[in-house]
Each structure stands twice: as structure tokens, then as C-alpha cells.
mmCIF file of C-alpha atoms in Angstrom:
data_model
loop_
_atom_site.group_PDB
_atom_site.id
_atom_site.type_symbol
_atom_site.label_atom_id
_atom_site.label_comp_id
_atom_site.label_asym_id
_atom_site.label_seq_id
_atom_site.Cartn_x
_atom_site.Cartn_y
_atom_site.Cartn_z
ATOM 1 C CA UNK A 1 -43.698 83.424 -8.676
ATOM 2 C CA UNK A 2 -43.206 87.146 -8.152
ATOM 3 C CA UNK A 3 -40.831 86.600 -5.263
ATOM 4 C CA UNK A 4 -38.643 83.813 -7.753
ATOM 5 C CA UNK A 5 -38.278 86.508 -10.745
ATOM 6 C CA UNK A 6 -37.121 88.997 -7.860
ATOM 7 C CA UNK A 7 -34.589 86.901 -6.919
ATOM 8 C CA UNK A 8 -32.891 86.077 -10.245
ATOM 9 C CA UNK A 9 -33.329 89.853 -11.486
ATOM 10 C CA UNK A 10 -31.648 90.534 -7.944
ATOM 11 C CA UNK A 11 -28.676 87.044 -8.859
ATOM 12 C CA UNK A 12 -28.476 88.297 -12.475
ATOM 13 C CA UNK A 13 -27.173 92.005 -11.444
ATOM 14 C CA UNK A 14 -24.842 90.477 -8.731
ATOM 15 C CA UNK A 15 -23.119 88.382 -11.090
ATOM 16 C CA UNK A 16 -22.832 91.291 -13.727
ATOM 17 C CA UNK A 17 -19.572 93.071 -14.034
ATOM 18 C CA UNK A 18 -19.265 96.213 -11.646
ATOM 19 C CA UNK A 19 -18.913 99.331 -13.539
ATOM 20 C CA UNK A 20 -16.009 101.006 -13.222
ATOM 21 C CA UNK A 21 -15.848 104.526 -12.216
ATOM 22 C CA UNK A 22 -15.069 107.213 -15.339
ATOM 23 C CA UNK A 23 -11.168 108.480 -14.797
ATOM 24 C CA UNK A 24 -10.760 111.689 -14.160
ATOM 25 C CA UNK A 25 -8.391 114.002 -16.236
ATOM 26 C CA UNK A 26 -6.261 113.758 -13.169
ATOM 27 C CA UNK A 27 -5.811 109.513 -14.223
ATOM 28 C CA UNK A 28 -5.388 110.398 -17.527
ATOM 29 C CA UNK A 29 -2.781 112.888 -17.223
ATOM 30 C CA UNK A 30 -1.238 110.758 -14.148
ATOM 31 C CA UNK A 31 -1.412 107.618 -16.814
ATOM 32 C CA UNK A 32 -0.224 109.182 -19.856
ATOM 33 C CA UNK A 33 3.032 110.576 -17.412
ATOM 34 C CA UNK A 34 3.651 107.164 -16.464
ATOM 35 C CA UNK A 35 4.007 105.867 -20.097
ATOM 36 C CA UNK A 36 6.556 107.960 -20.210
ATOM 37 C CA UNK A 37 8.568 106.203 -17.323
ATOM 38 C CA UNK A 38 12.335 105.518 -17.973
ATOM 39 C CA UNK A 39 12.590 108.139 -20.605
ATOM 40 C CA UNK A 40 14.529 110.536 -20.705
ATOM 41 C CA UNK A 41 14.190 114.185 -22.886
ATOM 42 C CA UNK A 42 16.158 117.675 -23.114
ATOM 43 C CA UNK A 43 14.995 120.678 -23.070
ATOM 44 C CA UNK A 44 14.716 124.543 -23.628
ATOM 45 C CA UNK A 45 13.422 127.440 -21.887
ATOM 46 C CA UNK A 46 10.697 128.801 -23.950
ATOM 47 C CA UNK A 47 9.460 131.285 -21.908
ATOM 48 C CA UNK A 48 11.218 133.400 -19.111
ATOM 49 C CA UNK A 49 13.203 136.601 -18.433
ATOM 50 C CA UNK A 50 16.972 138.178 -17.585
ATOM 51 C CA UNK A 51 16.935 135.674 -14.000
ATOM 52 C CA UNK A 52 16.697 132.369 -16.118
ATOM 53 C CA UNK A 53 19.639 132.963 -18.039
ATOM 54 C CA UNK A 54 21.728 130.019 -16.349
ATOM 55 C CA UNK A 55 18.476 127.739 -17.580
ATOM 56 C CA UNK A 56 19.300 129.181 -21.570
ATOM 57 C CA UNK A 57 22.787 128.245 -21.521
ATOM 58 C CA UNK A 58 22.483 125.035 -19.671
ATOM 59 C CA UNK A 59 22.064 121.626 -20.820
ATOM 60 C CA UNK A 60 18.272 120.851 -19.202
ATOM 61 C CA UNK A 61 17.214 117.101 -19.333
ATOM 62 C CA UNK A 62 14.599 115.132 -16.944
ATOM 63 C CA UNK A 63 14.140 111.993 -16.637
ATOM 64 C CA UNK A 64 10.951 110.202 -15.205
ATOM 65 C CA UNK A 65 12.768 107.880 -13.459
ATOM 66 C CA UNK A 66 10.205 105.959 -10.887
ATOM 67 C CA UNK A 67 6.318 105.492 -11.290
ATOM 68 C CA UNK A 68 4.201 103.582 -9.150
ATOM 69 C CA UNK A 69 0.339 103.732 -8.837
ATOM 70 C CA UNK A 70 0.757 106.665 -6.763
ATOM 71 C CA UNK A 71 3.725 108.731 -7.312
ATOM 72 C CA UNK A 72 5.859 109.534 -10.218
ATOM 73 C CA UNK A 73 9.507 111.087 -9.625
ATOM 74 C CA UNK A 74 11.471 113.450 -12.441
ATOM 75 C CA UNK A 75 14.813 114.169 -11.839
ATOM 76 C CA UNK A 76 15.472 117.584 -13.370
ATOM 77 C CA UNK A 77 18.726 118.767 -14.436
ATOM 78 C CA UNK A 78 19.953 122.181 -15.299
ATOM 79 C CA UNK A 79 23.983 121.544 -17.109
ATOM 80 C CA UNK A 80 25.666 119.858 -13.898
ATOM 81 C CA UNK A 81 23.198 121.148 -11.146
ATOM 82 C CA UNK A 82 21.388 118.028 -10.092
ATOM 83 C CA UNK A 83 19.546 119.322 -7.159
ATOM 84 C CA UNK A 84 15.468 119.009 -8.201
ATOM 85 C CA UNK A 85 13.357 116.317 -8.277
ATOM 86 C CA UNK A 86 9.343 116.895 -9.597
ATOM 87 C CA UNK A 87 6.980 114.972 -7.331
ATOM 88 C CA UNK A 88 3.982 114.417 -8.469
ATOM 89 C CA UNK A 89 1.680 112.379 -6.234
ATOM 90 C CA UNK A 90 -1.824 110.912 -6.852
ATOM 91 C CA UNK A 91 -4.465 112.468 -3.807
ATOM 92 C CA UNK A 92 -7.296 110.716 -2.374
ATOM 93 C CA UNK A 93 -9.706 112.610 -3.629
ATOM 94 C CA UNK A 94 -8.654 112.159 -7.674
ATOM 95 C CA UNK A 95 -6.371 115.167 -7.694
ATOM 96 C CA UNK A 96 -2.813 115.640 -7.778
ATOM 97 C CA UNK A 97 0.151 117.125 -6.239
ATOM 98 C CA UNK A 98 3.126 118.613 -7.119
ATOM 99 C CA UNK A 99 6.156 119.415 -5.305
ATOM 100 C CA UNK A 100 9.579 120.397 -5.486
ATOM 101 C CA UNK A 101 12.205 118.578 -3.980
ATOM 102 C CA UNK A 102 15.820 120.353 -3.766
ATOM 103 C CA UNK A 103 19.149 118.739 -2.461
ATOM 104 C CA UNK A 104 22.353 119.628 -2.007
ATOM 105 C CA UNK A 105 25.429 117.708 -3.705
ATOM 106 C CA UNK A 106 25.820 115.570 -0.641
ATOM 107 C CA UNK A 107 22.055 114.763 -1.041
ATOM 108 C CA UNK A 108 20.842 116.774 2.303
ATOM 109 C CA UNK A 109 17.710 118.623 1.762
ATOM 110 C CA UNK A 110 17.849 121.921 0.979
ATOM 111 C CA UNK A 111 16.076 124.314 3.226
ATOM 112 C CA UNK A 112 13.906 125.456 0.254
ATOM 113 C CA UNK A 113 12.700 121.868 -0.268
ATOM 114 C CA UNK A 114 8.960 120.445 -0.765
ATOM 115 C CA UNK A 115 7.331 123.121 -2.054
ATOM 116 C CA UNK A 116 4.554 123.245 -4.367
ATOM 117 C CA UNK A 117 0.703 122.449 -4.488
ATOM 118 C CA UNK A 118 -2.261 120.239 -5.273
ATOM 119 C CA UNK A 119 -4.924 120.741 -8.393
ATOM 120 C CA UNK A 120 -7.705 122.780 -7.425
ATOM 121 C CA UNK A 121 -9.667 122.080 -10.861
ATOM 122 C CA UNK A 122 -10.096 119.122 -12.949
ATOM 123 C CA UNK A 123 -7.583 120.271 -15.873
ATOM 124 C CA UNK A 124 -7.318 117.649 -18.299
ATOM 125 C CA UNK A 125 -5.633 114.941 -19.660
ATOM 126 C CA UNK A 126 -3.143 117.111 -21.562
ATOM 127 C CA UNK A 127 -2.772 120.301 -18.189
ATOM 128 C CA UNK A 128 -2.363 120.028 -14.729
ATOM 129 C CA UNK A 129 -1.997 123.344 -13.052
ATOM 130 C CA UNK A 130 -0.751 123.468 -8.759
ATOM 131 C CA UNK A 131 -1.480 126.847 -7.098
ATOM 132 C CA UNK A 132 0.976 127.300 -4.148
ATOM 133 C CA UNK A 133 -0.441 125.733 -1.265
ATOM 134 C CA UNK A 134 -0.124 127.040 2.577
ATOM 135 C CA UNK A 135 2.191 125.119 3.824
ATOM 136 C CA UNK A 136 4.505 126.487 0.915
ATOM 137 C CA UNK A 137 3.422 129.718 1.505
ATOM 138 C CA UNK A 138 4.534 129.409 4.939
ATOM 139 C CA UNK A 139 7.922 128.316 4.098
ATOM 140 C CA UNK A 140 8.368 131.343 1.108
ATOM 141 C CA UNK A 141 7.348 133.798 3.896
ATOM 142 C CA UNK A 142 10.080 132.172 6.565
ATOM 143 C CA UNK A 143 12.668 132.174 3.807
ATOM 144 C CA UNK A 144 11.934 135.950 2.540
ATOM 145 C CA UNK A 145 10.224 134.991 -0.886
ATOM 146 C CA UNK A 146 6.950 135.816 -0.315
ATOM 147 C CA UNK A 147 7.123 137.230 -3.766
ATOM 148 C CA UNK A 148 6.356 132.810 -4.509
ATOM 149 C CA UNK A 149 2.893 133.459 -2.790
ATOM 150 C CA UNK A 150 1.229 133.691 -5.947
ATOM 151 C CA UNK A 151 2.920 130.930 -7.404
ATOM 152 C CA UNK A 152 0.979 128.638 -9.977
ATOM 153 C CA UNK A 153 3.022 126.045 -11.329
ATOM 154 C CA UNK A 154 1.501 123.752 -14.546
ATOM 155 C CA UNK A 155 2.398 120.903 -16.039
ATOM 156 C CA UNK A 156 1.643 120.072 -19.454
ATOM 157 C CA UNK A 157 2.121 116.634 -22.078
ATOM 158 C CA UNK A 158 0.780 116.863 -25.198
ATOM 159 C CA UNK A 159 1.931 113.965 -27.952
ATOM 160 C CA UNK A 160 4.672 116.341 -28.721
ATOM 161 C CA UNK A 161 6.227 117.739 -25.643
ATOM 162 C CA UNK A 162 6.094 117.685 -22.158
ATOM 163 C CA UNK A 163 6.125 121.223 -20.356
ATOM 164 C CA UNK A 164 6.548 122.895 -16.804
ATOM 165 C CA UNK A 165 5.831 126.359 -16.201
ATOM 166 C CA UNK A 166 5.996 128.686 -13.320
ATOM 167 C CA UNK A 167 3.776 131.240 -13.235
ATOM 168 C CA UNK A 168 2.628 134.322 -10.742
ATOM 169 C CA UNK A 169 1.883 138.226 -11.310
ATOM 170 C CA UNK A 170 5.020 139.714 -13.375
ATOM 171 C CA UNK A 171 6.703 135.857 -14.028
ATOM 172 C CA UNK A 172 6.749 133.489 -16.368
ATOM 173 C CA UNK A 173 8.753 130.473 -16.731
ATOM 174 C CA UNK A 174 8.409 127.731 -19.321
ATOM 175 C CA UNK A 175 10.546 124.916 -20.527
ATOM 176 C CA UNK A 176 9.246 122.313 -23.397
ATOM 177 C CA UNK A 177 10.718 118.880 -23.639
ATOM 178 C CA UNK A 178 10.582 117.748 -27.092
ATOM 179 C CA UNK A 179 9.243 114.018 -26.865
ATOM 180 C CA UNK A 180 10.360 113.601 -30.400
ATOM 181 C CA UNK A 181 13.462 114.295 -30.092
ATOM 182 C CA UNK A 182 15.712 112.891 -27.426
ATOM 183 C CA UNK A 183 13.553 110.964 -25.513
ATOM 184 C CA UNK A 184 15.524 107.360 -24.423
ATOM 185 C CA UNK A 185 14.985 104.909 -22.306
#
């Protein structure tokens, strides 16, 4: 009798549902991003110094323009320039990545291309910050801006703006995307 009530409590727990594991703030962020796929928003620097003067006077709009379950791509353009694309890929072990990829007009790679790094901390569904990683690090140093070393970038959505910011030791770089305003499919 004992050995017949093991083996329904043992059937009854195989047929029950499996229980999914809890998302990280890494899936929510990644998630909430990807609602945001095929919209596009403008922009303003919020936060910088004399050296992002071009980005004040330009026209800056991004657009996330391809999501899949792994990788989300945001053309970013600065008035005509449109040589950057955010990457920002989904790792194995429920992180993320970010990286920078720069072209020329005739869509070669620039040599200052694929930079960037992966989340070292949760965050949360509303921050993702990328310190530089080594392989970036090795490319600064080869390209004499080792003064990017330091670099943290950070990525930020709240239900009112989406944000990217560069950040390191005597730098600061913010723009906000207003997700009230301008934001089209």
C-alpha cells in the first residue's frame, strides 16, 4: 500500500507544471528593451562637457531596429553621422553585453569597432551598467586611448526615457530619449 501512495505522490509531481525559473533584472531590462522594438525616439545630451558639443547641436535619434531572443540592435544617429550601432546581447549566464559597433559610410568597420562590456552586477529592471572589458581595453591601449580603460558605460529605461551614459574618472556623458515624445514606429 505504501509502495502504491509512493508512486502516485511520485505521478502526481511529474504531471505538475515545472516551475519556471525567477527572471533576472537582466530579462526584465532585456524584455522591457524589446517592447520597445521598431520605435524610434530623439534625443538630448543631458550630461557632458566642451568635447560633446557636435552631440548638442546635432539632431540625435535611435532606433531599436531588430530584437530577437538574444540580441537587440539600436542604430544611433548623431545629425547625418550614421556610424554606431548599440549591441546589446543576452549572455549565458543571465547577464548582458554591450558593445559598440562603428562603420564607416561605405559600411566597413571602423578600426575602433566592438567595444564595450558585459554586466558585472545584477542592476535592475530599470539600469544596466557595462564596465570596459579586456578585450576593449586591449584595443583602447593599441589605438592610444587608454584614457577609455576606466570606461563604464550604463544603460537606463525608465517609463519615461531611455538613457546611455558614458562614464570614467573626470567624464561624463549622458543622453535621455524622451519615450513620450517622439517615439514612432
Amino acid at each position: 500500500m505504501k509502495a502504491i501512495l509512493a508512486l502516485c505522490a511520485l505521478l502526481s509531481l511529474a504531471a505538475a507544471p515545472a516551475i519556471a525559473a525567477p527572471e533576472t533584472p537582466a530579462d526584465q531590462f532585456f524584455a522591457r528593451l524589446t517592447a520597445l522594438c521598431g520605435k524610434t525616439l530623439t534625443g538630448q545630451v543631458v550630461a557632458g562637457d566642451a568635447a560633446d558639443e557636435p552631440f548638442r547641436k546635432a539632431k540625435l535619434v535611435m532606433t531599436v531596429a531588430s530584437c530577437d531572443a538574444r540580441e537587440i540592435r539600436i542604430p544611433f544617429h548623431v545629425g547625418e553621422d550614421r556610424s554606431r550601432t548599440w549591441i546589446i546581447t543576452r549572455l549565458e549566464g543571465g547577464g548582458l553585453r554591450l558593445k559598440h559597433d562603428h562603420r564607416h559610410p561605405d559600411g566597413v568597420e571602423d578600426e575602433l569597432s566592438r567595444y564595450g562590456g558585459d554586466t558585472v552586477e545584477p542592476g535592475s529592471a530599470d539600469l544596466q551598467r557595462f564596465p570596459v572589458d579586456a578585450e576593449s581595453k586591449a584595443m583602447f591601449t593599441r589605438l592610444d586611448r587608454a584614457v577609455s580603460n576606466t570606461n563604464v558605460w550604463s544603460l537606463g529605461l525608465t517609463d519615461q526615457a531611455f538613457t546611455y551614459e558614458l562614464s570614467r574618472p573626470g567624464r561624463l556623458f549622458r543622453v535621455s530619449f524622451d519615450l513620450d515624445k517622439g517615439a514612432r514606429p
